[in-house]
Every structure is written in C-alpha cells, then in structure tokens.
Amino acid sequence: MKKIFKKIQILGLAAALGLNSGCSDFLETSSSVDTSDELVISNTAGLEKVLTSAYNQLFFNPQGADRVYAGLTGLQMYVDLGGADILCHTNMGGNQLSTYRYEPTKTQANGQSDAIWSMMYKIINQVNIIIDNAENAQGEQATKDALLGQAKAIRGICYFHLIQNYQQTYAIAKTKPGVILRLSSEDEKSLPRSTVQQTYDQIVKDLTDAKSLLGSYSREGKWFINEDVVTGHLARVYLVMNDWSKALSSASEVYNKYPTLMSKEQYRGGFDDVITKNYPEVIWAVKFTDQNNLGGGTQFNFWFNQDASYGEGFTDGPIYSFLDFFADGKYEQLFEKTEDRYQFWKRTNNASAEWSTKWAYDKYKHYGDGNGAKQSNTRPEISLMRSAEMLLIMAEASAELNNGQGLAHLTKLQKARGVKNLTTAASGDNLLEAIYVERRKELLCEGVTGLYDLLRLQKPLIRYQETPTYKEGHYTWGVSYLNGYVANSANPTGTFPSNDYRLLCQIPQLEIVNNEALTEADQNPYNGTK
C-alpha cells in the first residue's frame, strides 16, 4: 500500500468536540499526539482521531494560517471582503486588508494563491484516509457509517469552496478546467485538473453519499456534520448549479426541521452565543475555546462596533479590537431606518475622520468571557448555517421555477426581521432582485454572499469611494486597484466585470511545478473573463 504519510499529527480540539460517548480518553486537549498510520487505519477509534483533526482544520486551519484563511470561520470574512458591502481599514494590515484591496496577491507567483488551496487539500488528504479505510476498520457498523458520512461530507464541502475560488461559476464554465480531484489517499501526486462539471458531479456524489450514511446518526453538538448540514450544503450547491427543483427540495427539507426564525433580540444579540442560547434556526455552528482560539483573529475582533462607553482604542473594549471593519454606505441604505434589525451607527466620540464617518454594524458583537470587563478572551460561537438561508434559497428557487411561492417565502423572512415595506413583486426579475438584496442583508459575513454571490449571479463588483458629500463610502485603497478608478472624478468608483479572474485565485506555483500532469497552459488567467 502506498503511504501518503508516516505519522498523523492529531491536533487537540476542545473537550466539547467529542465524536461519541465512548472516546473521552481521546479528548484530552494535549497539543498533539503522534500515531502510526497502521494503528490509525486499523480501527474506528484511530479513524475518529483523523476525523477530529480534519474538523479542526476545517473550522480553524490552525497551522500557521490566520484571519481570512483560518478555516470556514475565516472564510466568512474572506467571502464578503471580496464584495462591496464591507470596508476594511489599514490598522492591522494582513490578509484581510489585501483581500479587501484586491492587491495582486492571488497570482501563482505572488502571495496567497495557495492559501485556500493548501488548506482544503490538507483536509481532503485527511478525510481520504477515512474514506479508504473505514469499511475494513474494526468497530461497529454504525460508527463506520458515521465516520464515512462525515468524511465524505467534509470532502464535498472542501471541493465546493475550492471550485468557487479557482474557476468561474458553474453556469458558464462547465467545460473549463476546475480543480484536481484527489479521491484516495493512494492517488498519485500528479493529476490533471478535472472539469468544472466533473468537480460538481463529485461534490454532489460526496454529499449525497454522506446524507445516506448519516441518516441515523445523532450528533452530540451543533459543530458536527449530520444529515441536516449535508442537505443544507446540497441546497447551496444546487443553487450554484441553477438546479432549482433540487435546490428547493433540499432547502425545504432542512427549513421544515428548523422553522422557527431568530427573534429581533436574538438577531441583534451579537451572533456570538448561538449555541449556548440554542437559537432554533441555527443548523450548524462551532465554538471557539482556549484550545482552538485564533489569538483574537475572529471577525468579532475586526468589526468596529464596541459600545461607545468603552472608548475608541484597540484595548478599550471588552475584547481586543482591530477596529477594521465597517458597513459600506450603500449597504446601510438597503435597510429601512424603522426596521427592527436596523443596527448601524457612527463612531463619533474620539475617532478620526477615517473611522467616525463610517457605519459601525452591530451584527457581530462579543463581550468576551469576563462579564464585560475590558480585554477578556475572544471565545465566540460562530454560526455556519441557518434556516433563514434555507428560506432564501427556497424563495429564489421558487421564483426561478415560477411556482407562485417565491414571494411568500421572502415575506416570511421579511416579517420576522421587522420589514415594514414588504416586497410586492410576485414574480420575475423584480422579485429575484429583492431576494438577492435580502440575502445581502441577512447573511453578511456568513460565508455565502459577497464574492460568491457576485460570481454565481454574474454581477459586477462595484464600489463607490468616499467623497466630501458621501463620507460612508469605500476607502481609497478599496477602489484604487479596481477598473475605472479616477481619483479626481466627482464620484470615484471602481469595478470588476462579472467573472473577472481577479475575483478568483490562480493555481499555486508549487502545484504547477510539482504536478507533472500540469503545465503553464493549465493556469487560470490573471485577469479578464476568458
């Protein structure tokens, strides 16, 4: 048997992340455990350790990465920093700023083209070990099914993020080169890029297999992937594929299990305790702990929204704040000023003009673990999937199918969020546009809108720079790398056309060099819409 690794390093997760009631010994939070590969693959207890490590990588990507590349919790920032609705200050520099600025760092030879690639393939390599060996491992069949189901689900999720970041969207790119499908721990290093169609076929297969395997699996916490999480991901995938009937069916299946939407108080409560308070619409979520924290690198540290009573400094608030993220003025204008979830204000006490003219946004607030004391720990809980998203998928799919239900689904969410001027368009483009806007309002920084929706909907990126009469707009550095920017114009704007390759990443240089099945001809363009 060809060995992909000699030892598997198992990174410690929080003790709460138990895989089943029988593995408490494993859940000691030591920094690492080295286990021989022969022992790991021989029984379900060993494979559970591999799965725990894969989960850790998926959620937090703790080995050297931070901020926007810190697993799914970091990608929530990445996806919307690439859109039009968030501003990022230069306070801390780093990859969240380069993502916002669209500096040319996602090219094969310069910077961060390998960040998402290496993160996802590292996880895929781990779950492939489980997929290859689960059936022959010693242990109960139910445990094998749970391990295999979660492993296939994780692989499908990883490929879904890869294909959305390394090629144009499915509707226009089915025959274009996608990503490399590594489906076994025994695969050769050198494999070609599969097509976008083949990649999506594999994603659907992995998720469909996982759903079947997890039908009787009962998870012990919101952070585990169960049948509902898998079905929710199928809804997301079918939405990108424009398979409206399957998107509607999958989203409806999940929504019907989580039909109670968050209240106004819950929605405005900070989004940092969605597990502890057992919010009924939360389908999937994960908690930061002392063992898995990112050293204060979560989005709760980046949003400039600490209460004015704390002051304006980095260390004045209940947690260390980078004072980086604000809501764009055009985004703020999407909300009714009387709307119950209206939660924007300006920081005008002592802040400089670069800060005080911008919209602070209340969605992501965290008071640490010190009962509001200054500089307590950043250990929030992160929502990864909610039934409100499923309701919006139902609305969009229904509108596309023209089945007469799209407006009803949208109205249900708008009423729950206190919208007074409800959408009235019953069908057609006006209804669809209202649904797209509601996605932006509802799902900001949850890893599914922003850059991903611009690509999926083939909409251009358009940013409006701040001016003396429009001070809530984007910083100069947020538009200067975009097309059409003229600094001294009356209303400076920057744009990328839909599907411009600068929205995407190039294949990493090391993959091109080390993979004998690839040549420079297999590389994505740097820019343009070819």
Short mmCIF file of C-alpha atoms in Angstrom, two decimals:
data_model
loop_
_atom_site.label_atom_id
_atom_site.label_comp_id
_atom_site.label_asym_id
_atom_site.label_seq_id
_atom_site.Cartn_x
_atom_site.Cartn_y
_atom_site.Cartn_z
CA MET A 1 0.00 0.00 0.00
CA LYS A 2 1.37 3.42 -0.99
CA LYS A 3 1.85 5.58 2.12
CA ILE A 4 0.67 9.15 1.94
CA PHE A 5 2.09 9.84 5.40
CA LYS A 6 4.20 8.17 8.09
CA LYS A 7 2.55 9.78 11.06
CA ILE A 8 -0.68 11.67 11.57
CA GLN A 9 -0.42 14.59 13.93
CA ILE A 10 -3.67 14.93 15.79
CA LEU A 11 -4.27 18.48 16.92
CA GLY A 12 -6.14 18.94 20.19
CA LEU A 13 -9.71 20.18 19.99
CA ALA A 14 -11.84 21.45 22.84
CA ALA A 15 -13.08 18.71 25.11
CA ALA A 16 -16.57 19.51 23.93
CA LEU A 17 -15.78 18.17 20.47
CA GLY A 18 -16.45 14.52 21.31
CA LEU A 19 -17.12 12.18 18.45
CA ASN A 20 -19.12 9.80 20.58
CA SER A 21 -19.64 8.99 24.24
CA GLY A 22 -17.00 6.31 24.15
CA CYS A 23 -13.96 8.40 23.25
CA SER A 24 -13.44 10.59 26.31
CA ASP A 25 -9.85 9.36 26.68
CA PHE A 26 -9.03 10.77 23.28
CA LEU A 27 -10.48 14.15 24.14
CA GLU A 28 -7.62 15.23 26.34
CA THR A 29 -6.57 18.62 25.00
CA SER A 30 -2.85 17.98 24.73
CA SER A 31 -1.13 19.88 21.94
CA SER A 32 -0.53 16.85 19.72
CA VAL A 33 -0.39 13.09 19.58
CA ASP A 34 1.66 11.13 17.06
CA THR A 35 0.06 7.89 15.95
CA SER A 36 1.43 5.37 13.48
CA ASP A 37 -0.55 5.10 10.28
CA GLU A 38 -1.02 1.31 10.61
CA LEU A 39 -2.70 1.74 14.00
CA VAL A 40 -4.85 4.64 12.87
CA ILE A 41 -6.41 2.86 9.92
CA SER A 42 -6.98 -0.45 11.70
CA ASN A 43 -9.92 0.57 13.89
CA THR A 44 -12.63 3.17 14.22
CA ALA A 45 -11.03 4.71 17.31
CA GLY A 46 -7.97 5.63 15.27
CA LEU A 47 -10.03 6.95 12.38
CA GLU A 48 -12.01 9.08 14.82
CA LYS A 49 -8.77 10.85 15.65
CA VAL A 50 -8.19 11.60 11.99
CA LEU A 51 -11.73 12.94 11.72
CA THR A 52 -11.25 15.18 14.74
CA SER A 53 -8.09 16.60 13.19
CA ALA A 54 -9.95 17.18 9.92
CA TYR A 55 -12.72 19.04 11.76
CA ASN A 56 -10.11 21.17 13.49
CA GLN A 57 -8.54 22.08 10.17
CA LEU A 58 -11.92 22.71 8.57
CA PHE A 59 -13.10 25.10 11.26
CA PHE A 60 -9.88 26.85 12.25
CA ASN A 61 -6.95 25.87 9.97
CA PRO A 62 -4.65 26.38 12.96
CA GLN A 63 -1.29 25.50 11.44
CA GLY A 64 0.20 28.85 10.55
CA ALA A 65 -2.86 30.45 8.96
CA ASP A 66 -4.84 33.27 10.47
CA ARG A 67 -7.64 35.70 9.82
CA VAL A 68 -9.38 35.21 6.46
CA TYR A 69 -7.68 31.88 5.79
CA ALA A 70 -8.44 30.42 9.21
CA GLY A 71 -10.81 27.67 8.09
CA LEU A 72 -14.51 28.19 7.48
CA THR A 73 -14.66 30.77 10.27
CA GLY A 74 -12.05 32.85 8.46
CA LEU A 75 -13.56 32.38 5.02
CA GLN A 76 -16.69 34.06 6.32
CA MET A 77 -14.65 37.26 6.29
CA TYR A 78 -12.85 36.48 3.03
CA VAL A 79 -16.01 35.95 1.00
CA ASP A 80 -17.59 39.29 1.94
CA LEU A 81 -14.37 41.32 1.96
CA GLY A 82 -14.26 40.46 -1.74
CA GLY A 83 -17.68 42.04 -2.27
CA ALA A 84 -19.00 45.58 -1.96
CA ASP A 85 -20.65 45.62 1.46
CA ILE A 86 -17.67 45.80 3.87
CA LEU A 87 -14.94 48.39 4.29
CA CYS A 88 -11.58 47.43 5.79
CA HIS A 89 -9.27 49.93 7.43
CA THR A 90 -5.48 49.64 7.24
CA ASN A 91 -4.98 49.39 11.03
CA MET A 92 -3.60 45.89 11.18
CA GLY A 93 -2.54 45.15 7.63
CA GLY A 94 -2.57 41.43 6.91
CA ASN A 95 -4.51 39.17 4.60
CA GLN A 96 -7.90 40.66 5.44
CA LEU A 97 -6.68 44.00 4.06
CA SER A 98 -5.10 42.55 0.91
CA THR A 99 -8.32 40.64 0.28
CA TYR A 100 -10.36 43.83 0.54
CA ARG A 101 -7.95 45.91 -1.55
CA TYR A 102 -7.63 43.31 -4.31
CA GLU A 103 -3.90 43.66 -4.30
CA PRO A 104 -2.46 41.24 -6.90
CA THR A 105 -1.57 38.63 -4.29
CA LYS A 106 -3.65 35.72 -5.55
CA THR A 107 -1.41 35.07 -8.55
CA GLN A 108 0.67 31.91 -8.89
CA ALA A 109 3.98 33.67 -8.22
CA ASN A 110 2.97 36.34 -5.75
CA GLY A 111 1.43 35.89 -2.37
CA GLN A 112 -1.65 33.98 -1.36
CA SER A 113 -2.85 31.91 -4.30
CA ASP A 114 -2.10 28.75 -2.32
CA ALA A 115 -3.82 29.72 0.96
CA ILE A 116 -7.25 28.25 0.23
CA TRP A 117 -5.76 25.52 -2.00
CA SER A 118 -3.40 24.14 0.63
CA MET A 119 -5.97 24.47 3.41
CA MET A 120 -8.61 22.47 1.59
CA TYR A 121 -6.32 19.80 0.16
CA LYS A 122 -4.78 19.21 3.57
CA ILE A 123 -8.26 18.43 4.86
CA ILE A 124 -9.11 16.33 1.80
CA ASN A 125 -5.97 14.26 2.32
CA GLN A 126 -7.05 13.54 5.89
CA VAL A 127 -10.63 12.51 5.14
CA ASN A 128 -9.46 10.37 2.21
CA ILE A 129 -7.69 8.20 4.78
CA ILE A 130 -11.04 7.64 6.48
CA ILE A 131 -12.89 7.05 3.21
CA ASP A 132 -10.30 4.48 2.09
CA ASN A 133 -10.20 2.55 5.36
CA ALA A 134 -13.47 2.93 7.27
CA GLU A 135 -15.21 -0.12 5.90
CA ASN A 136 -12.37 -2.52 6.77
CA ALA A 137 -11.60 -1.00 10.16
CA GLN A 138 -12.54 -2.82 13.36
CA GLY A 139 -15.61 -1.34 15.02
CA GLU A 140 -19.37 -1.10 14.95
CA GLN A 141 -21.03 -0.60 11.57
CA ALA A 142 -22.95 2.43 12.83
CA THR A 143 -19.67 4.06 13.83
CA LYS A 144 -18.15 3.27 10.43
CA ASP A 145 -21.14 4.83 8.68
CA ALA A 146 -20.91 7.96 10.83
CA LEU A 147 -17.18 8.30 10.16
CA LEU A 148 -17.55 7.70 6.43
CA GLY A 149 -20.54 10.02 6.14
CA GLN A 150 -18.82 12.91 7.89
CA ALA A 151 -15.61 12.35 5.92
CA LYS A 152 -17.43 12.40 2.58
CA ALA A 153 -19.38 15.48 3.63
CA ILE A 154 -16.19 17.32 4.58
CA ARG A 155 -14.58 16.38 1.27
CA GLY A 156 -17.60 17.66 -0.63
CA ILE A 157 -17.57 20.92 1.34
CA CYS A 158 -13.86 21.41 0.66
CA TYR A 159 -14.25 20.85 -3.07
CA PHE A 160 -17.19 23.24 -3.12
CA HIS A 161 -15.02 26.03 -1.69
CA LEU A 162 -12.14 25.12 -3.99
CA ILE A 163 -14.18 25.27 -7.18
CA GLN A 164 -15.77 28.58 -6.19
CA ASN A 165 -12.33 30.13 -5.70
CA TYR A 166 -10.36 28.62 -8.59
CA GLN A 167 -12.75 28.80 -11.54
CA GLN A 168 -15.68 30.79 -12.84
CA THR A 169 -19.19 29.80 -11.87
CA TYR A 170 -20.87 26.59 -12.99
CA ALA A 171 -23.47 28.18 -15.29
CA ILE A 172 -20.83 29.49 -17.72
CA ALA A 173 -17.83 27.26 -17.01
CA LYS A 174 -18.96 23.63 -17.11
CA THR A 175 -16.26 22.63 -19.59
CA LYS A 176 -13.48 24.79 -18.17
CA PRO A 177 -10.72 23.23 -16.04
CA GLY A 178 -11.80 23.01 -12.43
CA VAL A 179 -9.71 21.63 -9.60
CA ILE A 180 -7.80 18.40 -9.02
CA LEU A 181 -9.99 15.57 -7.77
CA ARG A 182 -7.93 13.63 -5.25
CA LEU A 183 -10.29 10.87 -4.16
CA SER A 184 -7.97 8.42 -2.44
CA SER A 185 -5.03 8.51 -0.08
CA GLU A 186 -3.29 6.30 -2.65
CA ASP A 187 -3.67 8.73 -5.56
CA GLU A 188 -0.57 9.76 -7.43
CA LYS A 189 0.73 13.25 -6.78
CA SER A 190 0.44 14.23 -10.43
CA LEU A 191 -3.17 14.50 -11.55
CA PRO A 192 -4.77 16.88 -14.06
CA ARG A 193 -7.46 19.44 -13.39
CA SER A 194 -10.91 17.91 -13.76
CA THR A 195 -13.57 19.98 -15.48
CA VAL A 196 -15.98 22.17 -13.55
CA GLN A 197 -18.75 19.73 -14.44
CA GLN A 198 -16.77 16.76 -13.14
CA THR A 199 -15.95 18.66 -9.96
CA TYR A 200 -19.58 19.47 -9.25
CA ASP A 201 -20.61 15.91 -10.07
CA GLN A 202 -18.15 14.71 -7.43
CA ILE A 203 -19.35 17.27 -4.88
CA VAL A 204 -22.95 16.15 -5.35
CA LYS A 205 -21.94 12.49 -5.13
CA ASP A 206 -19.97 13.03 -1.93
CA LEU A 207 -22.80 14.94 -0.29
CA THR A 208 -25.47 12.52 -1.49
CA ASP A 209 -23.46 9.55 -0.20
CA ALA A 210 -22.91 11.36 3.09
CA LYS A 211 -26.60 12.09 3.50
CA SER A 212 -27.44 8.41 3.11
CA LEU A 213 -24.73 7.34 5.56
CA LEU A 214 -25.75 9.89 8.19
CA GLY A 215 -29.49 9.18 8.11
CA SER A 216 -29.45 7.53 11.56
CA TYR A 217 -26.51 9.47 13.02
CA SER A 218 -27.32 11.52 16.10
CA ARG A 219 -24.73 14.22 16.74
CA GLU A 220 -23.73 15.40 20.19
CA GLY A 221 -23.33 19.05 19.30
CA LYS A 222 -24.08 21.68 16.65
CA TRP A 223 -20.49 21.55 15.37
CA PHE A 224 -20.79 18.03 13.97
CA ILE A 225 -21.99 17.45 10.43
CA ASN A 226 -25.22 15.50 10.38
CA GLU A 227 -27.83 14.78 7.72
CA ASP A 228 -29.31 18.29 8.04
CA VAL A 229 -25.96 20.00 7.49
CA VAL A 230 -25.32 17.85 4.43
CA THR A 231 -28.76 18.59 2.99
CA GLY A 232 -28.19 22.29 3.57
CA HIS A 233 -24.94 22.06 1.62
CA LEU A 234 -26.71 20.25 -1.19
CA ALA A 235 -29.13 23.19 -1.31
CA ARG A 236 -26.18 25.57 -1.61
CA VAL A 237 -24.57 23.50 -4.35
CA TYR A 238 -27.77 23.09 -6.36
CA LEU A 239 -28.30 26.86 -6.10
CA VAL A 240 -24.94 27.47 -7.77
CA MET A 241 -25.75 24.84 -10.37
CA ASN A 242 -29.12 26.51 -11.12
CA ASP A 243 -30.82 23.19 -10.41
CA TRP A 244 -33.84 24.95 -8.98
CA SER A 245 -36.01 21.91 -8.26
CA LYS A 246 -33.32 20.17 -6.23
CA ALA A 247 -32.30 23.40 -4.51
CA LEU A 248 -35.92 23.95 -3.46
CA SER A 249 -36.35 20.36 -2.32
CA SER A 250 -33.14 20.28 -0.26
CA ALA A 251 -33.65 23.71 1.32
CA SER A 252 -37.28 22.93 2.17
CA GLU A 253 -36.27 19.65 3.80
CA VAL A 254 -33.90 21.46 6.14
CA TYR A 255 -36.08 24.50 6.76
CA ASN A 256 -39.02 22.32 7.79
CA LYS A 257 -36.85 20.92 10.60
CA TYR A 258 -35.76 24.40 11.76
CA PRO A 259 -38.81 26.57 11.03
CA THR A 260 -38.54 29.00 13.97
CA LEU A 261 -36.56 32.04 12.90
CA MET A 262 -34.48 34.13 15.27
CA SER A 263 -36.29 36.90 17.11
CA LYS A 264 -35.33 40.55 16.77
CA GLU A 265 -33.50 40.36 20.08
CA GLN A 266 -31.63 37.22 19.06
CA TYR A 267 -30.65 38.62 15.66
CA ARG A 268 -29.32 41.78 17.28
CA GLY A 269 -27.72 39.94 20.18
CA GLY A 270 -24.27 39.76 18.63
CA PHE A 271 -24.30 36.35 16.91
CA ASP A 272 -21.68 35.20 19.44
CA ASP A 273 -23.68 32.78 21.58
CA VAL A 274 -25.82 30.93 19.06
CA ILE A 275 -25.01 27.53 20.59
CA THR A 276 -25.24 28.43 24.26
CA LYS A 277 -28.62 30.12 23.78
CA ASN A 278 -29.82 27.34 21.49
CA TYR A 279 -31.18 29.59 18.77
CA PRO A 280 -33.72 27.40 16.98
CA GLU A 281 -32.78 28.37 13.42
CA VAL A 282 -29.08 27.53 13.78
CA ILE A 283 -28.33 24.32 11.89
CA TRP A 284 -24.53 24.25 12.18
CA ALA A 285 -22.21 26.23 14.44
CA VAL A 286 -18.87 25.95 16.22
CA LYS A 287 -17.46 27.37 19.43
CA PHE A 288 -14.02 28.86 19.96
CA THR A 289 -12.32 27.63 23.13
CA ASP A 290 -9.00 28.02 24.92
CA GLN A 291 -7.68 25.12 22.83
CA ASN A 292 -8.80 26.22 19.36
CA ASN A 293 -8.84 30.01 19.50
CA LEU A 294 -7.12 32.10 16.84
CA GLY A 295 -5.48 34.51 19.26
CA GLY A 296 -8.16 37.15 18.76
CA GLY A 297 -8.31 36.83 14.98
CA THR A 298 -12.05 36.24 14.58
CA GLN A 299 -14.40 38.61 12.82
CA PHE A 300 -15.64 39.68 16.24
CA ASN A 301 -12.24 41.33 16.72
CA PHE A 302 -12.37 43.11 13.37
CA TRP A 303 -15.78 44.78 13.39
CA PHE A 304 -15.58 48.32 14.81
CA ASN A 305 -18.72 48.11 16.90
CA GLN A 306 -17.77 48.15 20.57
CA ASP A 307 -20.10 50.21 22.73
CA ALA A 308 -19.23 53.90 22.86
CA SER A 309 -18.90 53.75 26.64
CA TYR A 310 -15.69 51.77 26.25
CA GLY A 311 -13.86 54.38 24.19
CA GLU A 312 -12.18 54.26 20.81
CA GLY A 313 -8.88 52.45 21.32
CA PHE A 314 -7.74 48.96 20.35
CA THR A 315 -7.61 47.92 24.02
CA ASP A 316 -10.57 49.91 25.32
CA GLY A 317 -13.31 47.41 24.58
CA PRO A 318 -14.39 44.12 26.15
CA ILE A 319 -12.10 42.30 23.70
CA TYR A 320 -9.05 43.36 21.74
CA SER A 321 -10.40 45.13 18.67
CA PHE A 322 -8.58 45.79 15.40
CA LEU A 323 -11.18 48.49 14.58
CA ASP A 324 -11.04 47.43 10.94
CA PHE A 325 -14.46 46.53 9.51
CA PHE A 326 -17.34 48.90 8.75
CA ALA A 327 -20.50 48.54 6.68
CA ASP A 328 -20.48 50.34 3.35
CA GLY A 329 -22.87 53.25 2.96
CA LYS A 330 -24.66 51.62 0.02
CA TYR A 331 -25.20 48.54 2.17
CA GLU A 332 -26.62 50.60 5.02
CA GLN A 333 -29.05 52.20 2.57
CA LEU A 334 -30.62 48.78 1.91
CA PHE A 335 -32.16 48.84 5.39
CA GLU A 336 -35.24 50.71 6.49
CA LYS A 337 -34.46 53.18 9.24
CA THR A 338 -37.52 51.95 11.14
CA GLU A 339 -36.68 48.31 10.56
CA ASP A 340 -36.35 46.25 13.73
CA ARG A 341 -32.96 44.93 12.71
CA TYR A 342 -31.56 48.34 11.80
CA GLN A 343 -28.29 48.26 13.70
CA PHE A 344 -25.92 50.83 12.27
CA TRP A 345 -24.36 53.87 13.91
CA LYS A 346 -21.31 56.08 13.58
CA ARG A 347 -18.39 56.17 15.99
CA THR A 348 -18.06 59.91 16.55
CA ASN A 349 -16.74 60.29 20.10
CA ASN A 350 -12.99 60.49 19.61
CA ALA A 351 -12.39 58.67 16.37
CA SER A 352 -10.57 60.20 13.41
CA ALA A 353 -12.50 61.04 10.26
CA GLU A 354 -11.40 57.74 8.72
CA TRP A 355 -13.47 55.99 11.37
CA SER A 356 -16.13 58.41 12.59
CA THR A 357 -17.71 58.90 9.17
CA LYS A 358 -18.25 55.15 8.64
CA TRP A 359 -21.09 52.88 9.67
CA ALA A 360 -20.43 50.61 12.63
CA TYR A 361 -22.54 47.46 12.44
CA ASP A 362 -23.97 45.53 15.36
CA LYS A 363 -24.35 42.04 13.92
CA TYR A 364 -21.06 40.69 15.25
CA LYS A 365 -20.52 41.77 18.85
CA HIS A 366 -18.78 39.86 21.61
CA TYR A 367 -18.17 40.84 25.20
CA GLY A 368 -15.54 38.23 25.94
CA ASP A 369 -15.53 35.84 28.84
CA GLY A 370 -15.06 38.41 31.58
CA ASN A 371 -18.62 39.65 32.13
CA GLY A 372 -17.91 42.80 30.15
CA ALA A 373 -14.52 43.53 31.70
CA LYS A 374 -12.01 45.07 29.35
CA GLN A 375 -9.76 42.75 27.39
CA SER A 376 -11.33 39.44 28.29
CA ASN A 377 -10.94 36.46 25.96
CA THR A 378 -12.38 36.17 22.47
CA ARG A 379 -14.16 32.83 22.54
CA PRO A 380 -17.33 33.39 20.48
CA GLU A 381 -19.63 30.88 18.85
CA ILE A 382 -19.82 31.05 15.06
CA SER A 383 -22.96 30.24 13.08
CA LEU A 384 -22.12 28.30 9.92
CA MET A 385 -25.62 27.61 8.61
CA ARG A 386 -29.07 28.94 9.49
CA SER A 387 -32.59 28.15 8.31
CA ALA A 388 -33.02 31.79 7.19
CA GLU A 389 -30.56 30.97 4.41
CA MET A 390 -32.61 27.91 3.51
CA LEU A 391 -35.74 30.08 3.34
CA LEU A 392 -33.96 32.46 0.96
CA ILE A 393 -32.87 29.53 -1.22
CA MET A 394 -36.48 28.36 -1.25
CA ALA A 395 -37.57 31.86 -2.28
CA GLU A 396 -35.02 32.12 -5.10
CA ALA A 397 -35.61 28.62 -6.43
CA SER A 398 -39.38 29.14 -6.32
CA ALA A 399 -39.06 32.44 -8.16
CA GLU A 400 -36.94 30.78 -10.84
CA LEU A 401 -39.46 27.94 -11.14
CA ASN A 402 -42.30 30.48 -11.16
CA ASN A 403 -44.33 28.24 -8.86
CA GLY A 404 -46.06 31.11 -7.08
CA GLN A 405 -44.33 30.55 -3.73
CA GLY A 406 -41.25 32.77 -4.00
CA LEU A 407 -42.82 35.92 -2.62
CA ALA A 408 -44.43 34.03 0.27
CA HIS A 409 -41.06 32.65 1.36
CA LEU A 410 -39.42 36.07 1.12
CA THR A 411 -42.28 37.73 3.00
CA LYS A 412 -41.98 35.23 5.83
CA LEU A 413 -38.35 36.26 6.42
CA GLN A 414 -39.00 39.98 5.97
CA LYS A 415 -41.81 39.89 8.54
CA ALA A 416 -39.61 38.02 11.00
CA ARG A 417 -36.99 40.76 10.60
CA GLY A 418 -39.48 43.62 11.03
CA VAL A 419 -39.51 44.94 7.46
CA LYS A 420 -42.36 47.45 7.05
CA ASN A 421 -42.28 47.98 3.27
CA LEU A 422 -42.62 44.37 2.20
CA THR A 423 -41.71 43.28 -1.30
CA THR A 424 -44.78 43.22 -3.55
CA ALA A 425 -43.37 41.84 -6.80
CA ALA A 426 -44.91 38.40 -7.18
CA SER A 427 -42.61 37.09 -9.90
CA GLY A 428 -39.95 37.92 -12.43
CA ASP A 429 -36.75 39.92 -12.19
CA ASN A 430 -38.08 42.35 -9.59
CA LEU A 431 -38.81 39.51 -7.18
CA LEU A 432 -35.44 37.90 -7.83
CA GLU A 433 -33.62 41.18 -7.25
CA ALA A 434 -35.46 41.65 -3.95
CA ILE A 435 -34.36 38.16 -2.89
CA TYR A 436 -30.74 38.92 -3.82
CA VAL A 437 -30.88 42.10 -1.71
CA GLU A 438 -32.39 40.22 1.21
CA ARG A 439 -29.54 37.69 1.02
CA ARG A 440 -27.06 40.56 1.36
CA LYS A 441 -28.96 42.00 4.32
CA GLU A 442 -29.49 38.71 6.12
CA LEU A 443 -26.28 36.78 5.50
CA LEU A 444 -23.40 39.26 5.58
CA CYS A 445 -20.18 37.59 6.78
CA GLU A 446 -21.70 34.11 6.93
CA GLY A 447 -19.59 32.81 4.05
CA VAL A 448 -22.24 32.53 1.33
CA THR A 449 -22.84 36.01 -0.14
CA GLY A 450 -20.33 38.69 -1.19
CA LEU A 451 -17.77 37.34 -3.64
CA TYR A 452 -19.59 34.01 -4.01
CA ASP A 453 -22.90 35.63 -4.98
CA LEU A 454 -21.22 38.05 -7.38
CA LEU A 455 -19.74 35.08 -9.23
CA ARG A 456 -22.85 32.93 -9.00
CA LEU A 457 -25.21 35.67 -10.20
CA GLN A 458 -22.66 37.04 -12.71
CA LYS A 459 -22.94 40.51 -11.24
CA PRO A 460 -20.10 43.04 -11.43
CA LEU A 461 -18.26 44.21 -8.35
CA ILE A 462 -18.95 47.94 -7.94
CA ARG A 463 -17.55 50.05 -5.12
CA TYR A 464 -18.19 53.74 -4.52
CA GLN A 465 -15.39 55.71 -2.91
CA GLU A 466 -15.97 58.15 -0.09
CA THR A 467 -16.32 61.80 -1.13
CA PRO A 468 -16.91 65.03 0.82
CA THR A 469 -20.65 64.59 0.24
CA TYR A 470 -20.71 60.79 0.61
CA LYS A 471 -18.46 60.01 3.54
CA GLU A 472 -19.78 56.50 4.18
CA GLY A 473 -18.23 55.06 1.04
CA HIS A 474 -15.20 52.86 0.47
CA TYR A 475 -11.73 53.92 1.44
CA THR A 476 -9.43 54.98 -1.39
CA TRP A 477 -7.44 51.76 -1.03
CA GLY A 478 -10.67 49.77 -1.54
CA VAL A 479 -11.21 51.09 -5.08
CA SER A 480 -7.77 52.05 -6.42
CA TYR A 481 -6.93 48.50 -7.64
CA LEU A 482 -10.26 48.17 -9.48
CA ASN A 483 -11.10 49.07 -13.07
CA GLY A 484 -12.24 52.56 -14.00
CA TYR A 485 -10.97 54.31 -10.91
CA VAL A 486 -10.25 58.01 -11.41
CA ALA A 487 -9.19 59.63 -8.16
CA ASN A 488 -10.18 63.19 -9.02
CA SER A 489 -13.59 62.42 -10.52
CA ALA A 490 -16.70 63.75 -8.81
CA ASN A 491 -17.83 60.26 -7.75
CA PRO A 492 -14.88 57.85 -7.93
CA THR A 493 -15.87 54.24 -8.44
CA GLY A 494 -14.05 51.00 -9.04
CA THR A 495 -15.39 47.87 -10.68
CA PHE A 496 -14.58 44.39 -11.92
CA PRO A 497 -16.85 42.86 -14.56
CA SER A 498 -18.68 39.73 -13.57
CA ASN A 499 -16.43 36.66 -13.63
CA ASP A 500 -13.21 38.64 -13.94
CA TYR A 501 -10.41 36.28 -12.97
CA ARG A 502 -9.13 38.79 -10.41
CA LEU A 503 -12.08 37.70 -8.30
CA LEU A 504 -10.56 34.22 -8.29
CA CYS A 505 -7.21 32.63 -7.43
CA GLN A 506 -4.59 31.23 -9.76
CA ILE A 507 -3.36 27.67 -9.29
CA PRO A 508 -0.41 27.84 -6.87
CA GLN A 509 3.07 27.86 -8.36
CA LEU A 510 4.14 24.81 -6.33
CA GLU A 511 1.27 22.79 -7.75
CA ILE A 512 2.29 23.72 -11.29
CA VAL A 513 5.93 22.87 -10.60
CA ASN A 514 5.42 19.62 -8.66
CA ASN A 515 2.44 18.21 -10.55
CA GLU A 516 3.74 16.61 -13.75
CA ALA A 517 0.21 16.46 -15.16
CA LEU A 518 0.04 20.27 -15.26
CA THR A 519 1.80 22.83 -17.41
CA GLU A 520 1.64 26.61 -17.52
CA ALA A 521 -1.09 26.20 -20.14
CA ASP A 522 -3.32 24.80 -17.38
CA GLN A 523 -3.09 28.03 -15.37
CA ASN A 524 -6.03 30.39 -14.85
CA PRO A 525 -5.60 33.81 -16.46
CA TYR A 526 -4.64 36.59 -14.07
CA ASN A 527 -7.45 38.86 -15.21
CA GLY A 528 -10.17 39.18 -17.81
CA THR A 529 -13.21 36.98 -18.37
CA LYS A 530 -11.87 34.38 -20.83
#
